Tab-separated table of C-alpha atoms and ligand atoms in Angstrom:
chain	number	residue	atom	x	y	z
A	1	UNK	CA	6.762	-30.280	49.362
A	2	UNK	CA	10.453	-29.968	49.074
A	3	UNK	CA	12.837	-27.132	50.914
A	4	UNK	CA	15.174	-24.817	49.355
A	5	UNK	CA	17.356	-26.673	51.249
A	6	UNK	CA	16.793	-29.628	50.226
A	7	UNK	CA	17.644	-28.281	46.161
A	8	UNK	CA	19.838	-26.512	47.299
A	9	UNK	CA	22.026	-23.301	46.532
A	10	UNK	CA	23.331	-24.513	42.810
A	11	UNK	CA	19.649	-26.190	41.943
A	12	UNK	CA	17.674	-22.856	42.540
A	13	UNK	CA	20.834	-21.319	41.086
A	14	UNK	CA	20.048	-24.001	38.360
A	15	UNK	CA	15.920	-23.169	38.395
A	16	UNK	CA	16.683	-19.235	37.393
A	17	UNK	CA	19.296	-19.257	34.771
A	18	UNK	CA	16.394	-21.504	32.936
A	19	UNK	CA	14.452	-18.366	32.707
A	20	UNK	CA	16.075	-16.076	31.538
A	21	UNK	CA	18.135	-16.165	28.361
A	22	UNK	CA	21.136	-13.612	28.404
A	23	UNK	CA	21.247	-11.428	25.359
A	24	UNK	CA	23.182	-12.734	21.980
A	25	UNK	CA	27.114	-11.561	23.408
A	26	UNK	CA	27.139	-10.713	27.555
A	27	UNK	CA	27.449	-14.073	29.790
A	28	UNK	CA	24.877	-14.321	32.746
A	29	UNK	CA	24.358	-16.657	35.069
A	30	UNK	CA	27.176	-19.521	35.760
A	31	UNK	CA	30.802	-17.626	36.411
A	32	UNK	CA	32.009	-15.143	38.712
A	33	UNK	CA	30.797	-12.020	36.913
A	34	UNK	CA	28.919	-11.465	34.561
A	35	UNK	CA	30.695	-10.027	31.471
A	36	UNK	CA	28.596	-6.957	29.704
A	37	UNK	CA	30.613	-7.181	26.265
A	38	UNK	CA	31.244	-3.458	24.459
A	39	UNK	CA	35.049	-1.922	23.355
A	40	UNK	CA	37.547	-1.506	23.942
A	41	UNK	CA	36.352	-3.101	26.869
A	42	UNK	CA	33.718	-5.526	28.427
A	43	UNK	CA	31.816	-4.718	31.832
A	44	UNK	CA	31.332	-7.619	34.366
A	45	UNK	CA	29.541	-7.435	37.345
A	46	UNK	CA	29.026	-8.965	40.451
A	47	UNK	CA	27.168	-9.288	43.184
A	48	UNK	CA	27.615	-10.813	47.004
A	49	UNK	CA	26.268	-10.426	50.445
A	50	UNK	CA	26.407	-11.505	54.000
A	51	UNK	CA	24.464	-12.331	56.351
A	52	UNK	CA	24.334	-12.232	59.873
A	53	UNK	CA	24.435	-15.027	61.708
A	54	UNK	CA	25.379	-16.709	58.290
A	55	UNK	CA	28.487	-15.202	57.003
A	56	UNK	CA	29.479	-14.170	59.680
A	57	UNK	CA	29.047	-13.182	63.576
A	58	UNK	CA	28.270	-9.631	65.292
A	59	UNK	CA	30.002	-10.219	68.436
A	60	UNK	CA	32.809	-11.842	66.891
A	61	UNK	CA	33.497	-10.009	63.713
A	62	UNK	CA	34.981	-6.058	63.832
A	63	UNK	CA	32.951	-3.866	62.333
A	64	UNK	CA	36.483	-2.922	60.997
A	65	UNK	CA	36.542	-6.684	58.521
A	66	UNK	CA	32.958	-6.633	58.446
A	67	UNK	CA	33.241	-3.564	56.088
A	68	UNK	CA	36.332	-4.482	54.840
A	69	UNK	CA	35.413	-7.939	53.697
A	70	UNK	CA	31.878	-7.031	52.240
A	71	UNK	CA	33.824	-5.705	49.451
A	72	UNK	CA	37.102	-8.194	49.307
A	73	UNK	CA	34.248	-10.864	48.107
A	74	UNK	CA	32.382	-8.389	45.168
A	75	UNK	CA	36.639	-7.064	44.336
A	76	UNK	CA	37.312	-10.959	44.401
A	77	UNK	CA	35.229	-12.243	41.910
A	78	UNK	CA	37.107	-9.698	40.027
A	79	UNK	CA	39.571	-11.189	40.205
A	80	UNK	CA	38.495	-13.642	39.145
A	81	UNK	CA	38.173	-13.112	35.456
A	82	UNK	CA	40.986	-10.749	35.043
A	83	UNK	CA	39.419	-8.074	35.723
A	84	UNK	CA	39.605	-4.242	37.103
A	85	UNK	CA	37.792	-3.385	39.170
A	86	UNK	CA	35.778	-0.124	38.362
A	87	UNK	CA	33.479	0.691	41.185
A	88	UNK	CA	31.653	-0.968	43.990
A	89	UNK	CA	28.401	-0.008	45.065
A	90	UNK	CA	27.045	-0.666	49.424
A	91	UNK	CA	23.994	-1.822	50.205
A	92	UNK	CA	23.187	-2.067	54.185
A	93	UNK	CA	19.977	-3.752	56.479
A	94	UNK	CA	20.631	-1.901	59.872
A	95	UNK	CA	18.737	-2.725	62.939
A	96	UNK	CA	17.922	0.554	64.002
A	97	UNK	CA	19.648	0.586	67.499
A	98	UNK	CA	22.886	-0.680	66.615
A	99	UNK	CA	25.439	2.486	67.554
A	100	UNK	CA	26.172	5.333	65.138
A	101	UNK	CA	30.245	3.780	66.035
A	102	UNK	CA	29.565	0.802	64.583
A	103	UNK	CA	28.741	2.224	61.308
A	104	UNK	CA	30.968	3.911	61.124
A	105	UNK	CA	34.057	1.615	61.935
A	106	UNK	CA	32.466	-0.386	59.018
A	107	UNK	CA	32.760	2.263	56.935
A	108	UNK	CA	36.507	2.197	57.787
A	109	UNK	CA	37.376	-1.340	56.945
A	110	UNK	CA	35.530	-0.831	53.275
A	111	UNK	CA	37.237	2.258	52.265
A	112	UNK	CA	40.072	0.954	53.512
A	113	UNK	CA	39.867	-1.895	51.071
A	114	UNK	CA	38.497	0.108	48.337
A	115	UNK	CA	41.707	2.025	49.238
A	116	UNK	CA	44.528	-0.780	48.227
A	117	UNK	CA	42.237	-1.648	44.966
A	118	UNK	CA	42.591	2.165	43.949
A	119	UNK	CA	37.874	1.383	43.439
A	120	UNK	CA	35.951	4.076	43.941
A	121	UNK	CA	32.046	3.722	46.039
A	122	UNK	CA	29.909	5.156	43.466
A	123	UNK	CA	26.293	4.344	45.431
A	124	UNK	CA	23.608	1.516	47.599
A	125	UNK	CA	20.737	1.243	49.394
A	126	UNK	CA	20.272	2.098	53.058
A	127	UNK	CA	17.717	0.722	55.248
A	128	UNK	CA	16.652	-0.513	58.560
A	129	UNK	CA	16.345	-4.674	59.559
A	130	UNK	CA	14.990	-6.205	62.248
A	131	UNK	CA	17.788	-7.460	63.843
A	132	UNK	CA	20.632	-8.983	61.797
A	133	UNK	CA	22.718	-7.344	59.900
A	134	UNK	CA	22.358	-8.003	56.056
A	135	UNK	CA	25.495	-6.206	53.745
A	136	UNK	CA	25.083	-6.477	49.765
A	137	UNK	CA	27.500	-5.528	48.377
A	138	UNK	CA	27.824	-5.175	43.920
A	139	UNK	CA	30.879	-5.027	42.199
A	140	UNK	CA	31.737	-3.674	38.863
A	141	UNK	CA	34.793	-4.052	36.567
A	142	UNK	CA	36.970	-3.737	33.280
A	143	UNK	CA	38.010	-6.136	30.795
A	144	UNK	CA	39.699	-5.700	27.254
A	145	UNK	CA	36.756	-7.250	24.718
A	146	UNK	CA	36.315	-11.124	25.213
A	147	UNK	CA	39.271	-11.188	27.261
A	148	UNK	CA	37.842	-12.143	30.724
A	149	UNK	CA	39.149	-15.608	32.148
A	150	UNK	CA	35.580	-17.978	31.938
A	151	UNK	CA	35.118	-21.654	34.053
A	152	UNK	CA	34.290	-22.699	31.169
A	153	UNK	CA	37.378	-23.020	29.175
A	154	UNK	CA	39.602	-25.767	30.896
A	155	UNK	CA	41.280	-28.476	27.945
A	156	UNK	CA	42.275	-31.724	28.450
A	157	UNK	CA	45.239	-31.521	29.544
A	158	UNK	CA	46.029	-28.280	31.312
A	159	UNK	CA	47.704	-28.185	34.584
A	160	UNK	CA	45.058	-27.016	37.622
A	161	UNK	CA	46.870	-24.545	39.344
A	162	UNK	CA	45.759	-22.280	42.493
A	163	UNK	CA	47.708	-18.194	44.030
A	164	UNK	CA	48.689	-18.761	47.891
A	165	UNK	CA	48.203	-21.189	49.780
A	166	UNK	CA	44.440	-22.859	50.375
A	167	UNK	CA	42.662	-23.959	54.441
A	168	UNK	CA	44.699	-20.687	56.157
A	169	UNK	CA	40.704	-18.371	56.345
A	170	UNK	CA	38.861	-21.653	57.276
A	171	UNK	CA	40.969	-23.535	59.695
A	172	UNK	CA	40.495	-19.393	61.040
A	173	UNK	CA	36.977	-19.659	60.954
A	174	UNK	CA	37.383	-23.408	62.796
A	175	UNK	CA	39.206	-21.499	65.563
A	176	UNK	CA	36.884	-18.419	65.410
A	177	UNK	CA	33.535	-21.625	66.324
A	178	UNK	CA	35.851	-23.693	68.824
A	179	UNK	CA	36.983	-21.222	70.568
A	180	UNK	CA	40.179	-21.726	70.834
A	181	UNK	CA	42.872	-20.045	72.387
A	182	UNK	CA	44.567	-17.747	70.368
A	183	UNK	CA	47.958	-17.785	69.501
A	184	UNK	CA	49.689	-15.551	66.927
A	185	UNK	CA	49.403	-18.119	64.421
A	186	UNK	CA	45.674	-18.159	65.584
A	187	UNK	CA	45.540	-14.655	65.137
A	188	UNK	CA	46.746	-15.549	61.743
A	189	UNK	CA	44.854	-17.813	59.929
A	190	UNK	CA	41.040	-15.768	61.925
A	191	UNK	CA	43.446	-12.435	59.542
A	192	UNK	CA	42.835	-14.301	56.661
A	193	UNK	CA	38.982	-14.759	57.235
A	194	UNK	CA	38.442	-11.707	58.191
A	195	UNK	CA	40.693	-9.766	56.070
A	196	UNK	CA	40.959	-12.004	52.407
A	197	UNK	CA	43.181	-10.194	50.054
A	198	UNK	CA	40.991	-10.334	46.548
A	199	UNK	CA	44.115	-11.321	43.787
A	200	UNK	CA	42.849	-8.173	41.178
A	201	UNK	CA	47.335	-7.760	40.066
A	202	UNK	CA	47.807	-11.292	40.184
A	203	UNK	CA	44.511	-12.150	37.906
A	204	UNK	CA	45.752	-9.544	35.647
A	205	UNK	CA	48.784	-10.747	34.751
A	206	UNK	CA	47.170	-14.532	34.389
A	207	UNK	CA	45.022	-13.004	32.271
A	208	UNK	CA	47.423	-11.132	30.299
A	209	UNK	CA	49.893	-14.107	30.048
A	210	UNK	CA	47.395	-15.512	27.310
A	211	UNK	CA	48.661	-18.882	29.416
A	212	UNK	CA	45.171	-19.265	31.389
A	213	UNK	CA	42.776	-20.932	29.733
A	214	UNK	CA	39.986	-20.559	32.865
A	215	UNK	CA	40.196	-19.383	35.597
A	216	UNK	CA	38.190	-18.840	39.114
A	217	UNK	CA	38.071	-17.649	43.058
A	218	UNK	CA	37.910	-20.281	45.823
A	219	UNK	CA	35.069	-19.248	47.530
A	220	UNK	CA	33.696	-22.029	48.684
A	221	UNK	CA	36.591	-24.575	48.812
A	222	UNK	CA	38.684	-26.226	45.879
A	223	UNK	CA	36.783	-29.679	46.267
A	224	UNK	CA	33.158	-27.762	45.257
A	225	UNK	CA	34.568	-24.750	43.386
A	226	UNK	CA	36.332	-26.602	40.553
A	227	UNK	CA	32.967	-28.725	39.749
A	228	UNK	CA	32.012	-25.637	37.943
A	229	UNK	CA	35.315	-25.236	35.971
A	230	UNK	CA	34.881	-29.173	35.410
A	231	UNK	CA	30.999	-28.558	34.357
A	232	UNK	CA	31.505	-25.558	32.451
A	233	UNK	CA	34.371	-26.747	30.850
A	234	UNK	CA	33.103	-30.315	29.856
A	235	UNK	CA	36.381	-31.701	31.516
A	236	UNK	CA	37.409	-34.244	34.733
A	237	UNK	CA	39.761	-33.248	36.603
A	238	UNK	CA	42.943	-35.494	39.136
A	239	UNK	CA	43.758	-33.496	42.171
A	240	UNK	CA	46.972	-34.087	43.916
A	241	UNK	CA	46.204	-33.366	48.469
A	242	UNK	CA	50.502	-33.730	48.722
A	243	UNK	CA	50.076	-30.410	45.869
A	244	UNK	CA	47.900	-28.287	48.150
A	245	UNK	CA	49.459	-25.023	49.233
A	246	UNK	CA	49.453	-24.992	52.944
A	247	UNK	CA	51.081	-22.452	55.027
A	248	UNK	CA	53.094	-22.931	58.472
A	249	UNK	CA	50.898	-21.561	60.126
A	250	UNK	CA	47.975	-23.804	59.063
A	251	UNK	CA	50.292	-26.484	60.035
A	252	UNK	CA	51.472	-26.140	62.915
A	253	UNK	CA	47.656	-24.821	64.059
A	254	UNK	CA	46.220	-28.421	63.278
A	255	UNK	CA	49.118	-30.268	64.809
A	256	UNK	CA	48.205	-28.575	67.485
A	257	UNK	CA	44.648	-28.903	67.665
A	258	UNK	CA	44.721	-32.275	65.999
A	259	UNK	CA	43.286	-30.773	62.749
A	260	UNK	CA	43.582	-32.332	59.225
A	261	UNK	CA	45.130	-29.858	57.201
A	262	UNK	CA	44.994	-31.295	54.111
A	263	UNK	CA	40.782	-31.574	54.324
A	264	UNK	CA	41.166	-28.573	55.087
A	265	UNK	CA	42.142	-27.360	52.094
A	266	UNK	CA	40.555	-29.166	50.146
A	267	UNK	CA	36.926	-29.066	52.077
A	268	UNK	CA	36.953	-25.757	54.152
A	269	UNK	CA	36.306	-22.004	51.319
A	270	UNK	CA	36.932	-18.556	51.944
A	271	UNK	CA	40.912	-19.163	50.602
A	272	UNK	CA	40.090	-15.614	47.550
A	273	UNK	CA	43.018	-17.100	46.456
A	274	UNK	CA	42.536	-17.702	42.388
A	275	UNK	CA	41.703	-21.272	40.613
A	276	UNK	CA	42.686	-21.564	37.350
A	277	UNK	CA	44.172	-23.831	34.101
A	278	UNK	CA	47.240	-23.185	32.181
A	279	UNK	CA	48.420	-25.130	29.079
A	280	UNK	CA	51.232	-27.572	30.530
A	281	UNK	CA	53.584	-26.190	27.235
A	282	UNK	CA	53.258	-22.842	28.681
A	283	UNK	CA	53.404	-22.870	32.746
A	284	UNK	CA	57.001	-21.493	32.510
A	285	UNK	CA	55.295	-17.816	31.064
A	286	UNK	CA	52.965	-17.329	34.175
A	287	UNK	CA	54.875	-14.658	36.369
A	288	UNK	CA	52.346	-14.705	39.015
A	289	UNK	CA	53.479	-17.423	42.262
A	290	UNK	CA	50.812	-20.756	41.896
A	291	UNK	CA	51.212	-24.366	43.069
A	292	UNK	CA	50.406	-26.713	40.030
A	293	UNK	CA	47.332	-28.363	42.556
A	294	UNK	CA	46.616	-31.806	39.141
A	295	UNK	CA	45.270	-31.670	35.884
A	296	UNK	CA	42.567	-31.559	33.072
A	297	UNK	CA	41.748	-35.041	31.730
A	298	UNK	CA	38.660	-35.964	29.977
A	299	UNK	CA	36.912	-37.828	32.950
A	300	UNK	CA	34.012	-35.656	33.490
A	301	UNK	CA	34.511	-36.535	37.007
A	302	UNK	CA	36.643	-35.665	40.012
A	303	UNK	CA	39.065	-37.945	40.891
A	304	UNK	CA	41.342	-37.461	44.409
A	305	UNK	CA	44.972	-38.533	44.205
A	306	UNK	CA	47.855	-37.949	47.723
A	307	UNK	CA	51.208	-38.072	46.685
A	308	UNK	CA	49.755	-39.586	42.780
A	309	UNK	CA	48.470	-42.360	44.236
A	310	UNK	CA	43.781	-43.195	44.165
A	311	UNK	CA	43.052	-41.784	47.784
A	312	UNK	CA	39.452	-41.064	49.064
A	313	UNK	CA	38.547	-38.189	49.962
A	314	UNK	CA	35.679	-38.006	52.985
A	315	UNK	CA	34.702	-35.143	55.325
A	316	UNK	CA	36.519	-37.521	57.943
A	317	UNK	CA	39.494	-37.074	56.309
A	318	UNK	CA	42.090	-38.506	53.581
A	319	UNK	CA	42.463	-42.725	53.024
A	320	UNK	CA	43.368	-44.507	49.768
A	321	UNK	CA	41.506	-47.235	48.580
B	401	ADP	P1	30.739	-16.809	42.906
B	401	ADP	O1	31.006	-17.322	44.523
B	401	ADP	O2	31.375	-17.240	42.555
B	401	ADP	O3	29.895	-15.253	43.771
B	401	ADP	P2	28.215	-17.896	43.310
B	401	ADP	O4	27.794	-19.011	43.009
B	401	ADP	O5	27.333	-16.330	44.087
B	401	ADP	O6	29.528	-17.117	42.606
B	401	ADP	O7	27.315	-17.485	41.583
B	401	ADP	C1	27.319	-18.113	40.550
B	401	ADP	C2	26.748	-17.824	39.521
B	401	ADP	O8	24.773	-18.069	40.163
B	401	ADP	C3	26.317	-16.536	39.445
B	401	ADP	O9	27.191	-16.211	37.796
B	401	ADP	C4	25.376	-15.670	39.891
B	401	ADP	O10	25.410	-14.166	39.545
B	401	ADP	C5	24.388	-16.046	39.925
B	401	ADP	N1	23.583	-16.582	40.138
B	401	ADP	C6	23.672	-16.739	42.169
B	401	ADP	N2	22.444	-16.253	42.971
B	401	ADP	C7	21.597	-16.061	41.913
B	401	ADP	C8	20.901	-15.295	42.084
B	401	ADP	N3	19.704	-15.239	42.772
B	401	ADP	N4	19.653	-14.408	40.867
B	401	ADP	C9	20.568	-14.833	39.776
B	401	ADP	N5	21.901	-15.918	40.050
B	401	ADP	C10	22.097	-15.671	40.449
B	402	MG	MG1	33.724	-16.375	42.525
């Protein structure tokens, strides 16, 4: 009998998708948010769950950070469509012997990110659990009718771009798991892992530019996420590893620990930056700071380059042919 692990997360989602047809004009499974059509604004909906020992370790993350992150990862999916968040719903399953103080501090973190993004909490659900803390957030957003930036709109010749720097969060996680000493640089990386900033203003500005074709947020790492744009747009991509934007903190810590910074930047997840494709003739119209990391082509395949030359990407790092 095939296990869920053998089928994989995306295999299972495909099976679910095959059973349900969204109504005409509604975008269902397959993008960062569902898009429910209405005038003047479409409604965006997204939901994400964080499970103890799968997504976080209770012994390491503070309750404030968990509260922040559980809302932030959902707000990032609203940002990924170029949307404005309008509300969130918070569902929590908590072990009954958990201290009340933990819950209060969790709410403090949730309130802080809600304030930062100017988005109200509108409801949720609360229940007991046997052991694990589970947090599920649903976020709602708005975006003028038919203007949401989808994963499926990349065009051959587009430049592939990202906001911010890549790999900080992944290196932060690696530092947490391998107990490296917490220098100021390591602390900054861990902060990016636990307190991601949804790129809401950037997403809206990118939508308003009119020059962006496809967009998504980076939750699994570009090596995995670009494949979603490729498959839904029916295109291929070249990405140059030497162009990946990396922070000084990432480079310093990777140097000290002997980690491959480019591998972390390409393959580790949870950056929650925006990955988008843009018309090459209109890139100069984009005022949001960004880095070009590659180009969309018609091959249907993902090819890695390093300094313009073909490179092999493996978990062990990059080797030239
Ligand atoms: P993201 O990383 O942007 O949150 P996911 O990779 O979690 O996106 O999900 C990809 C798509 O699959 C989304 O459109 C999401 O709504 C959908 N999806 C994920 N799990 C399920 C599920 N159990 N049932 C229906 N749709 C799902
Ligand atoms: Mg997403």
